[in-house]
GROMACS .gro file of C-alpha atoms in nm:
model
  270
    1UNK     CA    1  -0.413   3.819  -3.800
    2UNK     CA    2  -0.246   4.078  -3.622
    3UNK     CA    3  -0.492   4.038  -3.335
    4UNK     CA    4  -0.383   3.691  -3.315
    5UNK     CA    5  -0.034   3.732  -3.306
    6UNK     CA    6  -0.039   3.996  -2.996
    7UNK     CA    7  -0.252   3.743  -2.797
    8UNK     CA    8   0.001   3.461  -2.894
    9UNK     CA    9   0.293   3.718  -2.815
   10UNK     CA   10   0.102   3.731  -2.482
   11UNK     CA   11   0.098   3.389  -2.418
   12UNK     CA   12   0.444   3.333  -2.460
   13UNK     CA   13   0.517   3.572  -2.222
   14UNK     CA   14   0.283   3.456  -1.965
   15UNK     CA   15   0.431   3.481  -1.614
   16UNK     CA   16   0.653   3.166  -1.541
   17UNK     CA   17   0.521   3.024  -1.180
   18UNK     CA   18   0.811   3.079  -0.920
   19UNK     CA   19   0.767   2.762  -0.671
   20UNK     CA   20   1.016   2.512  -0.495
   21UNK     CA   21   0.810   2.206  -0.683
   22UNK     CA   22   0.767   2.365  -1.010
   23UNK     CA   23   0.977   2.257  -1.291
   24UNK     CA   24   0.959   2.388  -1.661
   25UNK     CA   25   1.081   2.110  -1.955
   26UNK     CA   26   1.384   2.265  -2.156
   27UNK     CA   27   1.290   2.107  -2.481
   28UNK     CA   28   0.865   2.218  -2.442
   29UNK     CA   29   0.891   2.464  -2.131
   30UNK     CA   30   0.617   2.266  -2.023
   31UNK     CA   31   0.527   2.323  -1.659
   32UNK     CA   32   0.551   2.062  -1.407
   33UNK     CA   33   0.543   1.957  -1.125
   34UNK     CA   34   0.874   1.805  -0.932
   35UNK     CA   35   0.739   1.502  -0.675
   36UNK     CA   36   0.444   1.443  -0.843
   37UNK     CA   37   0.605   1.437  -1.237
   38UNK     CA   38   0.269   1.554  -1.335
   39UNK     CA   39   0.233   1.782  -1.654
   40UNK     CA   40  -0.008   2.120  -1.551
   41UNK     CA   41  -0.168   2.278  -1.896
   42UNK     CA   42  -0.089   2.676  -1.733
   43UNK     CA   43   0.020   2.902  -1.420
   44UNK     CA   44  -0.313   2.929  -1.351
   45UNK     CA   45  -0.388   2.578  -1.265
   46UNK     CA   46  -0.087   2.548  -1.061
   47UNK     CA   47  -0.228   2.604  -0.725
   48UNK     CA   48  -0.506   2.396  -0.849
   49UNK     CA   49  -0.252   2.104  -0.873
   50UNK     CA   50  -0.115   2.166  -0.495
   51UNK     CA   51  -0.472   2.161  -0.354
   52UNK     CA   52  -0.551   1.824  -0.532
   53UNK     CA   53  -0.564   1.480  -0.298
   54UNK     CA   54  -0.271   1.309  -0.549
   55UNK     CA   55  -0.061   1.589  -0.515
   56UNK     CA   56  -0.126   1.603  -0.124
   57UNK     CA   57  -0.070   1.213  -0.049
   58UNK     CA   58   0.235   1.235  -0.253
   59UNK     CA   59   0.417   1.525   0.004
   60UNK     CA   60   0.291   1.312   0.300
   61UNK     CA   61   0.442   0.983   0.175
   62UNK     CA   62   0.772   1.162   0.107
   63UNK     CA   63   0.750   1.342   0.449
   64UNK     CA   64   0.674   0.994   0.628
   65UNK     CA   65   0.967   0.797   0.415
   66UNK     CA   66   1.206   1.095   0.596
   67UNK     CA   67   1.066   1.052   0.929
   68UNK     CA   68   1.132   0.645   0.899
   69UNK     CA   69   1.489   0.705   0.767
   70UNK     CA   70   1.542   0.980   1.008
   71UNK     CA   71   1.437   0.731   1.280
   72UNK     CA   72   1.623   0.458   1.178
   73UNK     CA   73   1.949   0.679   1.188
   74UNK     CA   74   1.927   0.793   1.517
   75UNK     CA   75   1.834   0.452   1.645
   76UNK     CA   76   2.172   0.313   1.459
   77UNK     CA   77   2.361   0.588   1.617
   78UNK     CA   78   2.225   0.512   1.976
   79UNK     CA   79   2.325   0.152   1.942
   80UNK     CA   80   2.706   0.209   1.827
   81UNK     CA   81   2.746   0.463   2.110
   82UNK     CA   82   2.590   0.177   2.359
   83UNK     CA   83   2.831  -0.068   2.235
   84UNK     CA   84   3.104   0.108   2.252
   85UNK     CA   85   3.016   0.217   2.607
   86UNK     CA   86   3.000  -0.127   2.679
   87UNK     CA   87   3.337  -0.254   2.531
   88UNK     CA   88   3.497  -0.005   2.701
   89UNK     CA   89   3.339  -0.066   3.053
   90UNK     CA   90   3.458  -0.422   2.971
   91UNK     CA   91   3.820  -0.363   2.896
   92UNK     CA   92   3.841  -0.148   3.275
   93UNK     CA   93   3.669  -0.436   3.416
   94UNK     CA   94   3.956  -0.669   3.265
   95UNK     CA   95   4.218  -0.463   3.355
   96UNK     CA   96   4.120  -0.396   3.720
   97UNK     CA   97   4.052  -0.765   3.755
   98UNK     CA   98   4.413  -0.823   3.686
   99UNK     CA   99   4.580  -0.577   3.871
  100UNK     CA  100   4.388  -0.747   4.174
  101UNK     CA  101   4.507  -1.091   4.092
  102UNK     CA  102   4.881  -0.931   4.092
  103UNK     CA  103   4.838  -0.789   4.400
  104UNK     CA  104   4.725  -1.072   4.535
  105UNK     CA  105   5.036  -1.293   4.420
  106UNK     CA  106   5.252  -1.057   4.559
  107UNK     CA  107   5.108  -1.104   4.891
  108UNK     CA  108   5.067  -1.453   4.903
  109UNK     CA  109   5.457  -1.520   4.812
  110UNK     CA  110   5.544  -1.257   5.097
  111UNK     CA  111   5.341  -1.409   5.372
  112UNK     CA  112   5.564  -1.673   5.627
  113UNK     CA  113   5.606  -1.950   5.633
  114UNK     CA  114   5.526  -2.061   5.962
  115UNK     CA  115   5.209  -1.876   6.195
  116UNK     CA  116   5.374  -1.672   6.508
  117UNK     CA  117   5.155  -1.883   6.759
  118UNK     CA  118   5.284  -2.222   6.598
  119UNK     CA  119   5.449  -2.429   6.894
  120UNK     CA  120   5.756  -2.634   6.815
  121UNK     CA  121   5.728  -2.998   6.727
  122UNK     CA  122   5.891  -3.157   6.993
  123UNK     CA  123   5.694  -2.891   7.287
  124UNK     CA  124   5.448  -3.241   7.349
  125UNK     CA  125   5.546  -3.552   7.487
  126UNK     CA  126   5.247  -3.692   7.281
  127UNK     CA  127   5.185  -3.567   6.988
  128UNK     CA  128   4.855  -3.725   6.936
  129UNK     CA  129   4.756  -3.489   7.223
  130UNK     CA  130   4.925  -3.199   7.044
  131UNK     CA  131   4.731  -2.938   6.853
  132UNK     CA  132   4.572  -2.970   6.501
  133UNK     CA  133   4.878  -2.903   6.226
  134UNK     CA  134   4.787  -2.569   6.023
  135UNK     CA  135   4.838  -2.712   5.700
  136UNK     CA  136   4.482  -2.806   5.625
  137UNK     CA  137   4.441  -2.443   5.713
  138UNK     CA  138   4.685  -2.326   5.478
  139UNK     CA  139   4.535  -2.496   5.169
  140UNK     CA  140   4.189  -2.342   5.214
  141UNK     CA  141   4.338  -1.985   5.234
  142UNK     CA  142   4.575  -2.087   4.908
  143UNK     CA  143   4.236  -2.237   4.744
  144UNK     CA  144   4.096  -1.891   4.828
  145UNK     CA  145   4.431  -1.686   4.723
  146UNK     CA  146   4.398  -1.891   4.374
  147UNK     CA  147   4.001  -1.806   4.371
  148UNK     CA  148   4.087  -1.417   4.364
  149UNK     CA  149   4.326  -1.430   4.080
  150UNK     CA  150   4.221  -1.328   3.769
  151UNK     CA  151   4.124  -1.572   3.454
  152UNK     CA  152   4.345  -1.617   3.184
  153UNK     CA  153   4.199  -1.443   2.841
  154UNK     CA  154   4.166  -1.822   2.651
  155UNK     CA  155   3.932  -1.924   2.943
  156UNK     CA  156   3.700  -1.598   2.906
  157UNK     CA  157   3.708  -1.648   2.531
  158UNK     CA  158   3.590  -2.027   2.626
  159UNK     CA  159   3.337  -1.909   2.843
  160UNK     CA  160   3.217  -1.626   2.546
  161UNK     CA  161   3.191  -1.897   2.322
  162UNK     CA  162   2.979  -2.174   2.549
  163UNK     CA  163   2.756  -1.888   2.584
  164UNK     CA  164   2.692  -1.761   2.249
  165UNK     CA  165   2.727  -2.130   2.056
  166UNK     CA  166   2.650  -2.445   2.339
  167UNK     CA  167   2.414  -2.249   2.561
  168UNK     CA  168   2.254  -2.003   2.273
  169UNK     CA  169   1.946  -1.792   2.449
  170UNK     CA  170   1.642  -1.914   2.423
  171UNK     CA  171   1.458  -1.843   2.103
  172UNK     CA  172   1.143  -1.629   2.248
  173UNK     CA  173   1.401  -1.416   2.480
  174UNK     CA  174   1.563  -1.295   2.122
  175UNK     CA  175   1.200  -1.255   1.990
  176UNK     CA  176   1.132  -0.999   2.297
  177UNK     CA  177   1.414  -0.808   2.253
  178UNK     CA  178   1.353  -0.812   1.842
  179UNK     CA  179   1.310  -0.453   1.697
  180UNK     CA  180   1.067  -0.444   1.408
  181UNK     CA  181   1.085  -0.230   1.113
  182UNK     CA  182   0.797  -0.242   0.845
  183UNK     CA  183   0.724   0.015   0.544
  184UNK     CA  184   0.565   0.273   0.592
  185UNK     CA  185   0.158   0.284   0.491
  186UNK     CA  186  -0.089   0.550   0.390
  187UNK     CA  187  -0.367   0.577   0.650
  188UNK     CA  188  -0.687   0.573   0.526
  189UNK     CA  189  -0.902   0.914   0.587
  190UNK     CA  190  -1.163   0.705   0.773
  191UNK     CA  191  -0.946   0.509   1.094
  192UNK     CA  192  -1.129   0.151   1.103
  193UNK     CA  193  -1.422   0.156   1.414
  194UNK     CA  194  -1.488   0.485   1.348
  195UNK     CA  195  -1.799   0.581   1.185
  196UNK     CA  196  -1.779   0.749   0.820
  197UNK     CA  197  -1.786   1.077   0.775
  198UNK     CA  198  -2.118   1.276   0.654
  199UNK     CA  199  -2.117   1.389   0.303
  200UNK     CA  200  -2.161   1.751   0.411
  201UNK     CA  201  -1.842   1.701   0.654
  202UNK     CA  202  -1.667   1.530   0.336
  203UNK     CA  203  -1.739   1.848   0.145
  204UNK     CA  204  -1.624   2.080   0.379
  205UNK     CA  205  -1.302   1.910   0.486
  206UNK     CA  206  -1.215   1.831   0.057
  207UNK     CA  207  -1.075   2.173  -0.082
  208UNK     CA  208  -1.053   1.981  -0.395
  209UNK     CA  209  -1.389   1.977  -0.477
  210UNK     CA  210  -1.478   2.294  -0.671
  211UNK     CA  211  -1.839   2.448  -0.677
  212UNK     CA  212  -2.023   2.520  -1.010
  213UNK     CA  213  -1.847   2.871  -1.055
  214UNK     CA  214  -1.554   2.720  -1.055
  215UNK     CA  215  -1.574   2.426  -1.274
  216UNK     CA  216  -1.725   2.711  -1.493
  217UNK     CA  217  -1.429   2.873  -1.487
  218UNK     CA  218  -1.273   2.596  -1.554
  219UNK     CA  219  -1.450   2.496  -1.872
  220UNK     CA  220  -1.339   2.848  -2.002
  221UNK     CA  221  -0.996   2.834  -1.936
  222UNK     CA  222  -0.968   2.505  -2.086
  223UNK     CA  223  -1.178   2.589  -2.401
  224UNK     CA  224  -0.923   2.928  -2.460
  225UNK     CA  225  -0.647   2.709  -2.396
  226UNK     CA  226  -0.780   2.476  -2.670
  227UNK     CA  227  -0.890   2.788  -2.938
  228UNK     CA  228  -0.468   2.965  -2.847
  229UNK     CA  229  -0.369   2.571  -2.964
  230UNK     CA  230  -0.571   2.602  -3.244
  231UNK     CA  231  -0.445   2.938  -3.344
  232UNK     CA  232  -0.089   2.841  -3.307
  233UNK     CA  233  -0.153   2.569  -3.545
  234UNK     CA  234  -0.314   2.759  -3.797
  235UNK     CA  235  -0.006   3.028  -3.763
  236UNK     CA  236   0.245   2.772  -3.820
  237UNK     CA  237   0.032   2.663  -4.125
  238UNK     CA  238  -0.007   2.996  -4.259
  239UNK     CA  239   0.320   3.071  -4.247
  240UNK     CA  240   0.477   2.731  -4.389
  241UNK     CA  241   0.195   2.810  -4.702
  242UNK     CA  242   0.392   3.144  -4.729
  243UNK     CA  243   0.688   3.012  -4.795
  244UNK     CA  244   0.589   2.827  -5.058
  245UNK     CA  245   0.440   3.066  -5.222
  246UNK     CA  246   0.814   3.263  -5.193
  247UNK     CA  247   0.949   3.014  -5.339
  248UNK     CA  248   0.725   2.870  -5.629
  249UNK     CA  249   0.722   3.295  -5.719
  250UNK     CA  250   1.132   3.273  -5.726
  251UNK     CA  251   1.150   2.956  -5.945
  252UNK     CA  252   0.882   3.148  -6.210
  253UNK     CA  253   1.052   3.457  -6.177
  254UNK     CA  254   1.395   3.283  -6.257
  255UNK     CA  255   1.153   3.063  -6.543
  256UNK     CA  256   1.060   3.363  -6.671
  257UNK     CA  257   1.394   3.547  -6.717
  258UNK     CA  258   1.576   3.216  -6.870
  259UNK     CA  259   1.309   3.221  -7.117
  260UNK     CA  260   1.348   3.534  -7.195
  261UNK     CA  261   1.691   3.558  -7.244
  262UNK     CA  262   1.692   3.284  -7.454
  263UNK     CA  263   1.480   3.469  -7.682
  264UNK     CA  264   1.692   3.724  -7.713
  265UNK     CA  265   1.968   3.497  -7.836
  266UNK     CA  266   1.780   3.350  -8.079
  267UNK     CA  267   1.669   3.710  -8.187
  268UNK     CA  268   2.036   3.818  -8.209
  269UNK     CA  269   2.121   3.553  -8.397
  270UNK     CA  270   1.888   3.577  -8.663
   0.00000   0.00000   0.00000
């Protein structure tokens, strides 16, 4: 028994694994593992677990979710800095645009009103034979002056809104410019059109597999794992039996001295 006890002393204070994935339970101190939520039996079998395919498609499917979100944030970020770019090279657009217009109002009500080479009306005896009167000229260049001057802010909101609602873009123009996202997927080991591997390839690229030693091995560490379960059982049983037997011995001891001093009443009395 004492044997027993020192190698269940021993188990308990087995060497706790000291990994960023590995978790003990409070309640069990059951090892486990973190991303996987998979329950390993000891320490030993703990690099075991990290070698296995489930534990290794797990870490790339995390590391691939990152990568997408990671993507996703930087492509967010690049499109709020390009719009804001753009409002802003708007706004200087606006504003130049006006401070054109004003200048050219300004010149426009400063100009004369009458050209220096204009002769007087009365220079011809016939007018009909006169020159052509500059007037006609002088509503082109207003027709121009007005062309220069800047829209009001009502007609570009008009023109915004012809352009996004009455003249929307044609439908395979937004397709084109259409960003895709889609979840991510777990490649297969084989890429399709390529041929399959050999099995002797397959063997030598899976460090899962284990070789006859090992499974050996194993076998044995699962089968003392089993016999230590066993013995803990047996220890808890053993001791549970001794306390009963502590206590049935108190209740006859305490039997044993009521009955006795009840005799001795019964003596004394008599």
């Amino acid at each position: 028994m004492s044997d027993v006890r020192a190698l269940l002393k021993a188990k308990r204070q087995e060497a706790r694994v000291n990994h960023p994935l590995a978790s003990y339970s409070e309640k069990t101190g059951q090892l486990k593992c973190a991303i996987c939520h998979t329950a390993v039996k000891h320490a030993s079998a703990w690099e075991g677990h990290l070698g296995s395919k489930g534990h290794r498609t797990t870490v790339a499917r995390l590391r691939e979710e990152e990568r997408v979100k990671e993507a996703q944030r930087e492509q967010e970020e690049k499109a709020y800095g390009k719009r804001k770019a753009d409002e802003e090279s708007s706004d200087d657009g606006e504003s130049k645009r006006r401070k054109v217009g004003s200048e050219d109002v300004d010149m426009d009500s400063h100009a004369p009103t009458e050209s220096a080479g204009q002769f007087p009306n009365d220079f011809f005896s016939d007018p009909s034979k006169g020159p052509v009167s500059s007037a006609m000229d002088d509503s082109d260049d207003e027709a121009e002056s007005t062309e220069h001057v800047t829209q009001d802010p009502l007609d570009l909101e008009w023109q915004q809104f012809q352009q996004a609602v009455l003249n929307p873009p044609d439908e395979k123009e937004k397709y084109d410019r259409a960003t895709v996202f889609a979840e991510p997927e777990v490649a297969s080991e084989t890429p399709q059109g390529f041929p399959s591997r050999q099995p002797e390839e397959a063997d030598a690229e899976e460090p899962g597999k284990m070789d006859e030693d090992q499974i050996r091995r194993q076998k044995e560490e699962d089968e003392r794992e089993l016999i230590m379960d066993r013995l803990m059982d047996e220890e808890r049983a053993q001791e549970d039996a001794d306390m009963r037997v502590t206590v049935m011995k108190a209740k006859l001891e305490a039997m044993k001295k009521k009955r006795e001093a009840a005799k001795a009443a019964k003596i004394a009395k008599s």
